[in-house]
Amino acid sequence: MDHFDYRDGVMHAEDVPLSRIAEAVGTPVYVYSTATIERHVRVFREAVAEAGTGEPLIAFAVKANPNLAVLATLARAGLGADVVSGGELLRARAAGVPADRIVFSGVGKTADEMALALREGIGQFNLESEPEAEMLSAVAVSMGVRAPVAFRVNPNVDAGTHAKISTGKSEDKFGIAYDGAVAAYARARDLAGLHIRGVAVHIGSQLTDLAPSRAAFAKIGDLIGALRASGHDIATADLGGGLGVPYDPALPTPPLPAAYGAMVREVTAGWGVRLIFEPGRVIVGNAGILLTSVIRVKPGVTNPFVVVDAAMNDLLRPSLYDAWHDIRAVVPRGDRFTAHIVGPICESGDTFARNRGMDRVEPGDAVCFMTAGAYGATMASTYNSRALTPEVLVNGREWSIVRARQPIEALIAADSLPSWLPANPDRSAMEIA
Ligand SMILES: *Cc1c(COP(=O)(O)O)cnc(C)c1O
């Protein structure tokens, strides 16, 4: 459920008409809803509250939406953070996430990132390989501390999601092999800089069926038993993220957090560990839209092309994952047509939808791509020298720009000319006004 609804024929974000934001900020612009974010936190928290021992740690996967204001909203609601880079760690800390609620995931943590995380005093490192364990131990020893760790275990289950966001098959780059896990833990016990706390698993994203997660968690339960039998003290189990959200209303709704929570309670009963969750998409996916404007409607051989001012650099998901986003006019004209929706970028991949039945639109009309709060702005680039999209956060009647539109002059000014090229007298024309 979200807080993007039509009132008096105009799509609103909470109490704010999107037409007002489009006018004031220009398009394209991402718009997020505080009430929707907070509602999703509440629903997820209630769903998993009774699972594991003590209160579970809900560590928001920062990569889904790293905007500082979004993270601060989540930090205020008591969430931790799952980070995959030093940059995300610093963002989470800047947004007010306490260090002990931060989990560090990822296959390529560098020694510098490890040292940063140890200085900050994060809650847990999820290690993805034995060489990584050795490097972290060495960094921790050099700093005179012990790093709290879990191994991310690859359970070799098929998550049944898009190949680019499936992470739990043995051929994927993630985690240590399930069959070698007991041996890896035994070797890690001898590393002086590590303090083994638990186990971790994450099989993929946009999961629309609970069966693969259930199978993976059951294997983790068996592993916890085997590790304890070998004398390890296992206090935490990190079950990752991945719960899907509805994008296409014509498809079955993915399992709700309540069903996920019930499955987790059932599978993890008797584990005697504190559970950690790393939800990203399910918290912010429906809490954001990409607001764009129609530049022109170009006749096509079959259906017309609706050319909008957003492009694949702003919202990559359709181009990268063949993702489906619902498309709605901010002020519907009352009739519908079938069209292709495309951006201005010089690639055929810059296509948001083909042969889509949608509100009929005309040049100048504002249009929304729904469910763009996760893996939207965060994946944006400046391809075609397009500035990064601004972001707005709505809170009831209030709204605020939480990332300003990047001036194109700033983008150009970031480049510099080497000494062997002549200074361009016209460059002054490019200086920031
Ligand atoms: C991306 C990721 C998540 C979040 O996935 P969602 O599908 O957004 O919930 C959680 N944990 C890890 C390790 C990830 O890489």
PDB file of C-alpha atoms in Angstrom, residues 38 51 73 82 96-97 134 136-137 158 162 166 187 190 201 211 217-218 286 289 305 326 345 358 401 433:
ATOM      1  CA  GLU A  38       7.048   4.547   7.719  1.00  0.00           C
ATOM      2  CA  ALA A  51      10.935 -14.350  15.290  1.00  0.00           C
ATOM      3  CA  THR A  73      13.647   8.764   8.061  1.00  0.00           C
ATOM      4  CA  ASP A  82      23.130  -3.055   5.464  1.00  0.00           C
ATOM      5  CA  GLY A  96      22.178   8.985  12.076  1.00  0.00           C
ATOM      6  CA  VAL A  97      22.250   5.178  11.928  1.00  0.00           C
ATOM      7  CA  GLU A 134      42.200 -13.389   6.394  1.00  0.00           C
ATOM      8  CA  LEU A 136      39.905  -8.548   7.783  1.00  0.00           C
ATOM      9  CA  SER A 137      41.685 -10.412  10.574  1.00  0.00           C
ATOM     10  CA  ASP A 158      17.429 -21.033  -7.230  1.00  0.00           C
ATOM     11  CA  HIS A 162      15.816 -12.323 -12.758  1.00  0.00           C
ATOM     12  CA  SER A 166      19.819 -13.894  -8.255  1.00  0.00           C
ATOM     13  CA  ARG A 187      39.796 -22.132   9.933  1.00  0.00           C
ATOM     14  CA  ASP A 190      42.150 -19.535  14.310  1.00  0.00           C
ATOM     15  CA  VAL A 201      22.411 -15.723   3.733  1.00  0.00           C
ATOM     16  CA  ALA A 211       9.694 -21.525  -1.224  1.00  0.00           C
ATOM     17  CA  PHE A 217      16.755 -20.891   5.664  1.00  0.00           C
ATOM     18  CA  ALA A 218      16.216 -24.587   6.446  1.00  0.00           C
ATOM     19  CA  ASN A 286       6.316   1.615  -3.458  1.00  0.00           C
ATOM     20  CA  ILE A 289       7.757   7.508  -8.082  1.00  0.00           C
ATOM     21  CA  PHE A 305       6.085   6.875 -29.224  1.00  0.00           C
ATOM     22  CA  ASP A 326       3.051   1.173 -13.998  1.00  0.00           C
ATOM     23  CA  ILE A 345      18.774   8.780 -25.011  1.00  0.00           C
ATOM     24  CA  MET A 358      -2.038   3.837 -20.614  1.00  0.00           C
ATOM     25  CA  ILE A 401      13.993  18.979  -2.146  1.00  0.00           C
ATOM     26  CA  ALA A 433      27.086  30.691 -13.697  1.00  0.00           C
TER      27      ALA A 433
END
